[in-house]
Tab-separated table of C-alpha atoms in Angstrom:
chain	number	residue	atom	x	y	z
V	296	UNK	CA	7.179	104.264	-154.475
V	297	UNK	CA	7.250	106.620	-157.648
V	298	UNK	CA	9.426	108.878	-156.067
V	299	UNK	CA	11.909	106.525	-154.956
V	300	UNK	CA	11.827	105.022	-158.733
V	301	UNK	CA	12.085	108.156	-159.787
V	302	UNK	CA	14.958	109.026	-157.433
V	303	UNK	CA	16.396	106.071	-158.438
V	304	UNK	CA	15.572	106.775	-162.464
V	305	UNK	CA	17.678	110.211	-161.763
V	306	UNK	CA	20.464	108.762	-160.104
V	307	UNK	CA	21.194	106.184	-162.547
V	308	UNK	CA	20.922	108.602	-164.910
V	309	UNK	CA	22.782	111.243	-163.349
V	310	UNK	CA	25.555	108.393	-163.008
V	311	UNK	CA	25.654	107.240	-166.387
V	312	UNK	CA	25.928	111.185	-167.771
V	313	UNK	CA	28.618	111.740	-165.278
V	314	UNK	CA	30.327	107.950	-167.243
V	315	UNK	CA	29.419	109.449	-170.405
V	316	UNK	CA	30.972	112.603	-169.800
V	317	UNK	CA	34.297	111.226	-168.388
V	318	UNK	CA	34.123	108.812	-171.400
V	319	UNK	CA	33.937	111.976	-173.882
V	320	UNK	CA	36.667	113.414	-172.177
V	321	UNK	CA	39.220	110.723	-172.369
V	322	UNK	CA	37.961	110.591	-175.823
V	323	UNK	CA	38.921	113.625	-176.418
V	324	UNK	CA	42.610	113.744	-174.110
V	325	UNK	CA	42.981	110.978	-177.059
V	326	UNK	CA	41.649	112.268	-180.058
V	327	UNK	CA	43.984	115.301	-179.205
V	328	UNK	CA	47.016	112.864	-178.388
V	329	UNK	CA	46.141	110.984	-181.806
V	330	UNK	CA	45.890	114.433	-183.381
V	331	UNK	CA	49.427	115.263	-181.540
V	332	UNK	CA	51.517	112.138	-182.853
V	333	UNK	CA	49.671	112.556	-186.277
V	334	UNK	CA	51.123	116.345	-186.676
V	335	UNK	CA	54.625	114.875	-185.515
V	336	UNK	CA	54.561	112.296	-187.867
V	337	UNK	CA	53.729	114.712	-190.981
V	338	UNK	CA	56.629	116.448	-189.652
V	339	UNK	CA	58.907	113.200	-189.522
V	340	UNK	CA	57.318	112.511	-193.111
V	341	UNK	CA	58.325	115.990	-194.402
V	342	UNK	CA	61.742	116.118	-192.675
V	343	UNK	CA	62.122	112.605	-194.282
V	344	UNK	CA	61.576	113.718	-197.638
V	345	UNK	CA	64.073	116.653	-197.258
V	346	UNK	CA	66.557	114.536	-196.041
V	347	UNK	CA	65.908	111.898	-198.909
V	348	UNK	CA	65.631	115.394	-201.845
V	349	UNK	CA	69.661	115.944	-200.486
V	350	UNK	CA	70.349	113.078	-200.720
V	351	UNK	CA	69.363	112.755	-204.020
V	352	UNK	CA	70.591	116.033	-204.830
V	353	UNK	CA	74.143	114.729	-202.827
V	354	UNK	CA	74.030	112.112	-204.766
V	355	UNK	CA	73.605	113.215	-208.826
V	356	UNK	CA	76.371	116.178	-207.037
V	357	UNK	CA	78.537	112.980	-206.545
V	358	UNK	CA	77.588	111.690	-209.580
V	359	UNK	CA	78.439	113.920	-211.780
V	360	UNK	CA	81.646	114.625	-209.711
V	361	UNK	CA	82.772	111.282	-210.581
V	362	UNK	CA	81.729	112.044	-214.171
V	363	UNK	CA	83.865	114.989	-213.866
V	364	UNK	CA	86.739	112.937	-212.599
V	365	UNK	CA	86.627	110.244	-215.284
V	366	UNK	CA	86.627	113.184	-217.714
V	367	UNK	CA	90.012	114.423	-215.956
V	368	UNK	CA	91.459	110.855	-215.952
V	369	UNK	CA	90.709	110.249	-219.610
V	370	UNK	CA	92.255	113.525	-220.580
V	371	UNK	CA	95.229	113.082	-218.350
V	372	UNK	CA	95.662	109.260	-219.794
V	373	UNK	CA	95.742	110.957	-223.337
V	374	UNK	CA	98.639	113.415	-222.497
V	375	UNK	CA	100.190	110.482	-220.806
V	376	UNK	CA	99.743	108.434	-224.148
V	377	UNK	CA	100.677	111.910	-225.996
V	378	UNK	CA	104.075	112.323	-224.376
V	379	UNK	CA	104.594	108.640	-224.524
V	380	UNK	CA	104.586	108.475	-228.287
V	381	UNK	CA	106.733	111.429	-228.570
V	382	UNK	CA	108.950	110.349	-226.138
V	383	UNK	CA	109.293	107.370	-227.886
V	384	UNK	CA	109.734	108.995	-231.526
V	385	UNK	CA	112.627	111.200	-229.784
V	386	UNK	CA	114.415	108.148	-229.050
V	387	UNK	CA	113.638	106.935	-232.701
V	388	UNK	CA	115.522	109.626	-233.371
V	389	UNK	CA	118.387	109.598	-231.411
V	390	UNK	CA	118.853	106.668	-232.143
V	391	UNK	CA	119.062	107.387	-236.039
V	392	UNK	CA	121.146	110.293	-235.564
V	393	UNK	CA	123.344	107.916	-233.307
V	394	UNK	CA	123.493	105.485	-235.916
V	395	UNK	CA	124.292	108.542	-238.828
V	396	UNK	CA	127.303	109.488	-236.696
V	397	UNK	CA	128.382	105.929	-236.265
V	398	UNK	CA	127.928	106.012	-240.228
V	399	UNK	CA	129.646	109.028	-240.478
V	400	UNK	CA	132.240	108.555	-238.431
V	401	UNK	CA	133.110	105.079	-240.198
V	402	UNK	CA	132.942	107.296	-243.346
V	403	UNK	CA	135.829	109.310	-241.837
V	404	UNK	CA	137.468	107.307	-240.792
V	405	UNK	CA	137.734	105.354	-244.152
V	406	UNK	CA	138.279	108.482	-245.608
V	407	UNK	CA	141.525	109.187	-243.297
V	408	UNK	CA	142.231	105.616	-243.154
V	409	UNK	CA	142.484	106.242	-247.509
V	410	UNK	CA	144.348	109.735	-247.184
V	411	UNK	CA	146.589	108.221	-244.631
V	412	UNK	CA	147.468	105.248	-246.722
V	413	UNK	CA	147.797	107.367	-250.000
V	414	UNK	CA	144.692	105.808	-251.298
């Protein structure tokens, strides 16, 4: 009767370290699948944050192309503004020395009107 409880002691035994053992090993076809999709998502993480540093670094490069730009169109607006005023004093101008001929010419021609009528 020992025996056979002792038989049956083993078995049990024997049965539950053969559960245990499967146990730990799915544990550990786990733990190493854990371990797996941990590593791939430090690698997700880190290919995250280089994306996000260009983006950055895309960004401040659009930035300060933009800056750059504005620059170009203020200086460009200036010239505009620059040959705009000249443009306009050149017609100021013209438009004296128009008016000097007109003045001059009426001069002559009072002038020769006088000759011509023995003024």
């Amino acid at each position: 009767e020992k025996r056979a409880a002792l038989e049956v002691a083993r078995e049990k035994a024997a049965s539950e370290a053969a559960q245990l053992a499967r146990e730990k090993e799915d544990a550990e076809i786990e733990y190493h699948k854990a371990m797996e999709l941990l590593e791939d998502a430090r690698e997700r993480i880190e290919s995250l944050k280089e994306e996000l540093n260009e983006a950055e670094e895309t960004e401040l490069g659009a930035t300060e192309e933009e800056e750059r730009i504005r620059q170009l169109i203020d200086e460009k607006s200036r010239m505009l503004e620059e040959i705009f005023e000249r443009i306009q004093r050149n017609r100021c101008a013209e438009e004296e020395a128009a008016a000097l001929e007109v003045g001059n010419g009426n001069t002559w021609f009072a002038k020769a009107d006088e000759l011509w009528s023995g003024r």
